[in-house]
CSV table of C-alpha atoms in Angstrom, one decimal:
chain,number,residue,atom,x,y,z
A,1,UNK,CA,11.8,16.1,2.6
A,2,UNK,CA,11.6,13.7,-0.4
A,3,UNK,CA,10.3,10.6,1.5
A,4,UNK,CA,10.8,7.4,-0.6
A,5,UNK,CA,12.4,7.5,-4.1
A,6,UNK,CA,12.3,5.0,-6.2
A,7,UNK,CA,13.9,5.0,-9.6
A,8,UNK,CA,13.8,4.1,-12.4
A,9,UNK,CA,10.2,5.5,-13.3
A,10,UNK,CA,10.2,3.3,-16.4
A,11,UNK,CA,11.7,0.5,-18.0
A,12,UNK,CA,11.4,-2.3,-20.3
A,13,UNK,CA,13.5,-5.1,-20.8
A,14,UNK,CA,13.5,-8.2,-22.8
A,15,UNK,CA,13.3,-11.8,-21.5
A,16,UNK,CA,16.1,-13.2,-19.3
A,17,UNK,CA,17.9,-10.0,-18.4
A,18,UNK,CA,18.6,-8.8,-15.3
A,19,UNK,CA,18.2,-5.1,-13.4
A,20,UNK,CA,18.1,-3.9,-10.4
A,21,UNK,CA,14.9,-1.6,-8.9
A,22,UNK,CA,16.1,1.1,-6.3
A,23,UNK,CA,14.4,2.6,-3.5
A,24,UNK,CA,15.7,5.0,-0.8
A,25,UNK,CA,13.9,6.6,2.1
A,26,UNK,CA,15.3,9.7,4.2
A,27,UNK,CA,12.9,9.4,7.5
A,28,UNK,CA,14.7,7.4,9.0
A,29,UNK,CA,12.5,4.3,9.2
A,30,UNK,CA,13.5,0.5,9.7
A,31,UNK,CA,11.1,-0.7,8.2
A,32,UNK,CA,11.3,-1.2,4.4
A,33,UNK,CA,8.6,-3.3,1.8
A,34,UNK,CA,8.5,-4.1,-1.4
A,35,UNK,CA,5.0,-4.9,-3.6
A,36,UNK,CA,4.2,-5.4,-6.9
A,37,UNK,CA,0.7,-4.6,-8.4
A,38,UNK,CA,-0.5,-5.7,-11.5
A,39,UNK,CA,-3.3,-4.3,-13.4
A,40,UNK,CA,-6.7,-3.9,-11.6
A,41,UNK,CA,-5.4,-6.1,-8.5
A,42,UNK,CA,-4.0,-5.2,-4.9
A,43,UNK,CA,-1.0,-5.1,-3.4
A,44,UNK,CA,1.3,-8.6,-3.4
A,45,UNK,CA,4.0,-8.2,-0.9
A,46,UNK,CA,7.5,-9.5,-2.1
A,47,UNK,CA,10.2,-9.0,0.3
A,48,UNK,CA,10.1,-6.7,3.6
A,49,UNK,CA,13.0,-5.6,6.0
A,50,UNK,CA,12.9,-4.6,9.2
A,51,UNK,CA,16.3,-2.8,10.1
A,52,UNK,CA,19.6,-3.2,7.7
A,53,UNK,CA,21.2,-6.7,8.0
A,54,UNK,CA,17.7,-8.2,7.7
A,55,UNK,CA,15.0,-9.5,5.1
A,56,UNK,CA,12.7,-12.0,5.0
A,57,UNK,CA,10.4,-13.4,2.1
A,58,UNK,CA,7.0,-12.3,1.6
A,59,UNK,CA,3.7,-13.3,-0.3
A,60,UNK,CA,5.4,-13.7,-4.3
A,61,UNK,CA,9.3,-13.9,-3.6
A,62,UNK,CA,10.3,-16.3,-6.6
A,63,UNK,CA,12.2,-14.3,-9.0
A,64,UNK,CA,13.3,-11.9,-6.5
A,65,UNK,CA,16.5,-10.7,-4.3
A,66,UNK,CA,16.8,-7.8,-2.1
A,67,UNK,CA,19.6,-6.7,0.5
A,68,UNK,CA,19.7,-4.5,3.0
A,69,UNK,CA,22.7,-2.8,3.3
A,70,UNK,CA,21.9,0.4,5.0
A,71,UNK,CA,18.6,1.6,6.8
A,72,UNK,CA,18.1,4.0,3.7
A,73,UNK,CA,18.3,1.5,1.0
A,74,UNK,CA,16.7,-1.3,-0.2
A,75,UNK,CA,16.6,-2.5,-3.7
A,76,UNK,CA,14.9,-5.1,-5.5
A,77,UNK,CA,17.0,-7.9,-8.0
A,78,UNK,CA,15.4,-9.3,-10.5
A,79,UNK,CA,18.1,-11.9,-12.1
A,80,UNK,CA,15.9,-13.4,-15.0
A,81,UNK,CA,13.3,-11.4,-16.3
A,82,UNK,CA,10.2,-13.3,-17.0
A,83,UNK,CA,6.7,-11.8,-18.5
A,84,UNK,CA,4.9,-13.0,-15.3
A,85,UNK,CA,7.1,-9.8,-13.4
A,86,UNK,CA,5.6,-7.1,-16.0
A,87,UNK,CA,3.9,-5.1,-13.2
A,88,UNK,CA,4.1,-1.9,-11.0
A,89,UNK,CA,6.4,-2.4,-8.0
A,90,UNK,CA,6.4,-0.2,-4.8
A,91,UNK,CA,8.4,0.5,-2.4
A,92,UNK,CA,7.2,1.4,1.4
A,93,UNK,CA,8.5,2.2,4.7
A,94,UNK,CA,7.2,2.7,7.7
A,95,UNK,CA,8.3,2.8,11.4
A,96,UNK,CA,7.2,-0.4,13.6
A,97,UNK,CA,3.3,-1.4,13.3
A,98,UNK,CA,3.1,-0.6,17.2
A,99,UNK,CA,3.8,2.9,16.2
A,100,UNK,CA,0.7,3.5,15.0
A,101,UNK,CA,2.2,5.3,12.3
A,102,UNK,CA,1.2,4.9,8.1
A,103,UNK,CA,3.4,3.3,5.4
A,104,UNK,CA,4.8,5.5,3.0
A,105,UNK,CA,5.2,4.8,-0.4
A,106,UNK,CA,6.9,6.1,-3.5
A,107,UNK,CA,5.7,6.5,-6.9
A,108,UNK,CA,6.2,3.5,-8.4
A,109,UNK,CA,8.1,1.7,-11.2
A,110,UNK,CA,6.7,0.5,-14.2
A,111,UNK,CA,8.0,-2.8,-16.0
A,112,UNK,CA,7.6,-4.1,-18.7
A,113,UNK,CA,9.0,-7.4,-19.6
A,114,UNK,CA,9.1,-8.2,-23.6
B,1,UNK,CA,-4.5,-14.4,11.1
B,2,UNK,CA,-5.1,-10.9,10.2
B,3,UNK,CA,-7.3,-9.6,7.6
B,4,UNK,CA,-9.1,-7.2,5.5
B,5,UNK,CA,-12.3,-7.9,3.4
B,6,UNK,CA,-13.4,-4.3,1.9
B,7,UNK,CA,-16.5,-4.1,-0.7
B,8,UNK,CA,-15.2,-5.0,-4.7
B,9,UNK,CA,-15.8,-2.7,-7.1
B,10,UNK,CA,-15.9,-0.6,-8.9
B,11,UNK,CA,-17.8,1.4,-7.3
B,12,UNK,CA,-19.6,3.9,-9.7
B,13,UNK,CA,-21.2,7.3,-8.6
B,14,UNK,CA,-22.6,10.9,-9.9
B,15,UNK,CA,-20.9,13.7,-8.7
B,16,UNK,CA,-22.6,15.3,-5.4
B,17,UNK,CA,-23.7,11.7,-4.6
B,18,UNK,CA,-22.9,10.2,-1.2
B,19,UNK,CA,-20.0,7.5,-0.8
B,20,UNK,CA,-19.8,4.2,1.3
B,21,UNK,CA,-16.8,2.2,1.1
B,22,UNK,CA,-16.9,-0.8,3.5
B,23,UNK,CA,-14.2,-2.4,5.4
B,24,UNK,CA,-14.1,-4.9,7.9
B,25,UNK,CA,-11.3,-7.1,9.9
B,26,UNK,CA,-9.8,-9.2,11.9
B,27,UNK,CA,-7.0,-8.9,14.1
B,28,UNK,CA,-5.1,-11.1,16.6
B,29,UNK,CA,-4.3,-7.5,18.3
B,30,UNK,CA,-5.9,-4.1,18.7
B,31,UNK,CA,-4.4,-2.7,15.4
B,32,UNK,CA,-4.6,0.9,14.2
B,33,UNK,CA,-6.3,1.0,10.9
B,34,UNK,CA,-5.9,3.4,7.7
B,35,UNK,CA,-7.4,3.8,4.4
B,36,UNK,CA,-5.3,4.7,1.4
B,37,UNK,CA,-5.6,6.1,-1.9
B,38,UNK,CA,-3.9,5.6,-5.1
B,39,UNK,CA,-4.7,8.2,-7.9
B,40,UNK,CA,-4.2,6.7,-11.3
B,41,UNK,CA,-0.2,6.5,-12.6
B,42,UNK,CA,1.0,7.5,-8.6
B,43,UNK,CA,1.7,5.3,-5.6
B,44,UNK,CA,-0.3,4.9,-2.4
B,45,UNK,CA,-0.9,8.0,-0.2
B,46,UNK,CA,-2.3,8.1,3.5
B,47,UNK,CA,-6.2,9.4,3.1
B,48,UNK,CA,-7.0,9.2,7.6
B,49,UNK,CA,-6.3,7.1,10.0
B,50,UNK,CA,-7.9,5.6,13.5
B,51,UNK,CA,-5.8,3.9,16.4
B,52,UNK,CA,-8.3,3.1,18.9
B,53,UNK,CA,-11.9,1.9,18.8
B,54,UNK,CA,-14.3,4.7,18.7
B,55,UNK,CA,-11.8,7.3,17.2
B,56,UNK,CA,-12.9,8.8,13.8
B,57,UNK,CA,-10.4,9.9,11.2
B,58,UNK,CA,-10.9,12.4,8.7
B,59,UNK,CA,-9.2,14.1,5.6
B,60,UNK,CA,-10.5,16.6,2.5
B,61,UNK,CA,-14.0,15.2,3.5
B,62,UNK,CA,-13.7,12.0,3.9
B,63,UNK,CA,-14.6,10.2,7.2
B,64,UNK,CA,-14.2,6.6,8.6
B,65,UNK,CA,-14.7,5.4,12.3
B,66,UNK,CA,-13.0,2.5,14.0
B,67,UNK,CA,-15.9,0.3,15.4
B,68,UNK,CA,-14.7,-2.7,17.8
B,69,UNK,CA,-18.0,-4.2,18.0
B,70,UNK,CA,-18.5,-4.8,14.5
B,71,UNK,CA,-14.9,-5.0,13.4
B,72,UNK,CA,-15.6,-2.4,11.0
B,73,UNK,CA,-13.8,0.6,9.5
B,74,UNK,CA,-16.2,2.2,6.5
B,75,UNK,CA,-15.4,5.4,4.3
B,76,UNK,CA,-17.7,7.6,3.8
B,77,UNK,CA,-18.3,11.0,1.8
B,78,UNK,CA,-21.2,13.2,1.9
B,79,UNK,CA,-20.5,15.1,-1.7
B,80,UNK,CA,-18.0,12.9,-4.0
B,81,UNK,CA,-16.0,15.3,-6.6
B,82,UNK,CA,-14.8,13.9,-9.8
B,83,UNK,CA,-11.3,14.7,-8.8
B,84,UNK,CA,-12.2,11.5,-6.0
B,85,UNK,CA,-11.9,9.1,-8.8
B,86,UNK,CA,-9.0,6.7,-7.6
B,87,UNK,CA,-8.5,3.4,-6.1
B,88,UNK,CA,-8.9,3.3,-2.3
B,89,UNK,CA,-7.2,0.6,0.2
B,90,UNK,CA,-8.6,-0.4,3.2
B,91,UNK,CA,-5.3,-1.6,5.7
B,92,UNK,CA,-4.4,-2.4,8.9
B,93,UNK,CA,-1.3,-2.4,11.2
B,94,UNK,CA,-1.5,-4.8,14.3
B,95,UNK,CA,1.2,-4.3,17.0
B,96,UNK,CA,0.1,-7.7,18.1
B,97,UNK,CA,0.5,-9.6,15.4
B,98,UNK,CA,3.5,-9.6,12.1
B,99,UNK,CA,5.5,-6.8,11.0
B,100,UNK,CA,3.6,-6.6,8.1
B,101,UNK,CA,0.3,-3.9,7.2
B,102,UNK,CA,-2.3,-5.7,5.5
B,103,UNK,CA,-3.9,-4.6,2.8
B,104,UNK,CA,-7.6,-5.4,1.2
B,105,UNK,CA,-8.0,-5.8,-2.4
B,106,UNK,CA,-9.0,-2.1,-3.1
B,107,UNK,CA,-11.7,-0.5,-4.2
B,108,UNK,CA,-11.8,1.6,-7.4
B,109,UNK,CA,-14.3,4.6,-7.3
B,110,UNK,CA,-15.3,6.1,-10.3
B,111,UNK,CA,-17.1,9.3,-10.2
B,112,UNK,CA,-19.3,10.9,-13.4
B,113,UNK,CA,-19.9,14.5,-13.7
């Protein structure tokens, strides 16, 4: 059971190009999140999904796309790389908050912008 | 609207010495509330959990109990390990209220041997 997968690990890429950041989750879950978290801070949510067909904007969304295709997959668009977006992004799911049931999260990528 | 407000840190302990985290909310709902912990390079993992007032979760020693009265949902350890060191997150999921957990700041714990 592998949970939520995110990949890449690592990456760096210079100023102004693009990439795209890919998460998958295999529990079945409609609910899908992206963060980012830079050094020493919390969690800034950035987009969130609740079932395929659907996103909606969350705390820090400039600079940022995402679709939702499927209910496994949700990636992350960054179109003009900027230094501002060097950071650690997450990816999360998690069944309905009256499910009482935790996010789950996967390992993180690790972005450097130069 | 919801929130969380846990204790800054970092927090900064001997081994063997006894840990309080705090953690408080608010919450248009009754929400269910979890603390989280990140170990350094990894993502977020689920420590324990608590979905009603009163109940206490616990997990590899570590303790927190949903209190209504006082809005409160502190972590606690009897005997901290250096192996604890690691970033902790207070959080909270209200059926009541957006689709979205919310988070506290975090709380980095750093244990000496």
């Amino acid at each position: 059971n592998a949970g939520v997968t995110q990949t890449p690990k690592f990456r760096i890429l210079k100023i102004g190009q693009s990439m795209t950041l890919q998460c998958t989750q295999d529990m079945n879950h409609n609910y899908m999140y992206w963060y980012r978290q830079d050094p020493g801070m919390g969690l800034k949510l950035i987009y969130y999904s609740v079932g395929a067909g659907i996103t909606d904007k969350g705390e820090v969304p400039n600079g940022y796309n995402v679709s939702r295709s499927t209910t496994e997959d949700f990636p992350l668009r960054l179109e003009l790389a900027a230094p501002s977006q060097t950071s650690v992004y997450f990816c999360a799911s998690s069944r309905p908050p009256g499910s009482n049931q935790p996010q789950h999260f996967g390992d993180g990528t690790r972005l450097s912008i130069l | 609207g919801d929130s969380v407000t846990q204790m800054e840190g970092p927090v900064t302990l001997s081994e063997e010495a006894f840990l309080t985290i705090n953690c408080t909310y608010t919450a248009t709902g009754y929400p269910s509330l979890f603390w989280y912990v990140q170990y350094p390079g990894e993502g977020l993992q689920l420590l324990l959990k608590a979905t009603k007032a009163d109940d206490k979760g616990s997990n590899k020693g570590f303790e927190a109990t949903y209190r209504k009265e006082t809005t409160s949902f502190h972590l606690e350890k009897g005997s901290v390990q250096v192996s604890d060191s690691a970033v902790y997150f207070c959080a909270l999921s209200d059926p009541g209220g957006s689709y979205i957990p919310t988070f506290g700041r975090g709380t980095s714990l750093i244990v000496h041997p």
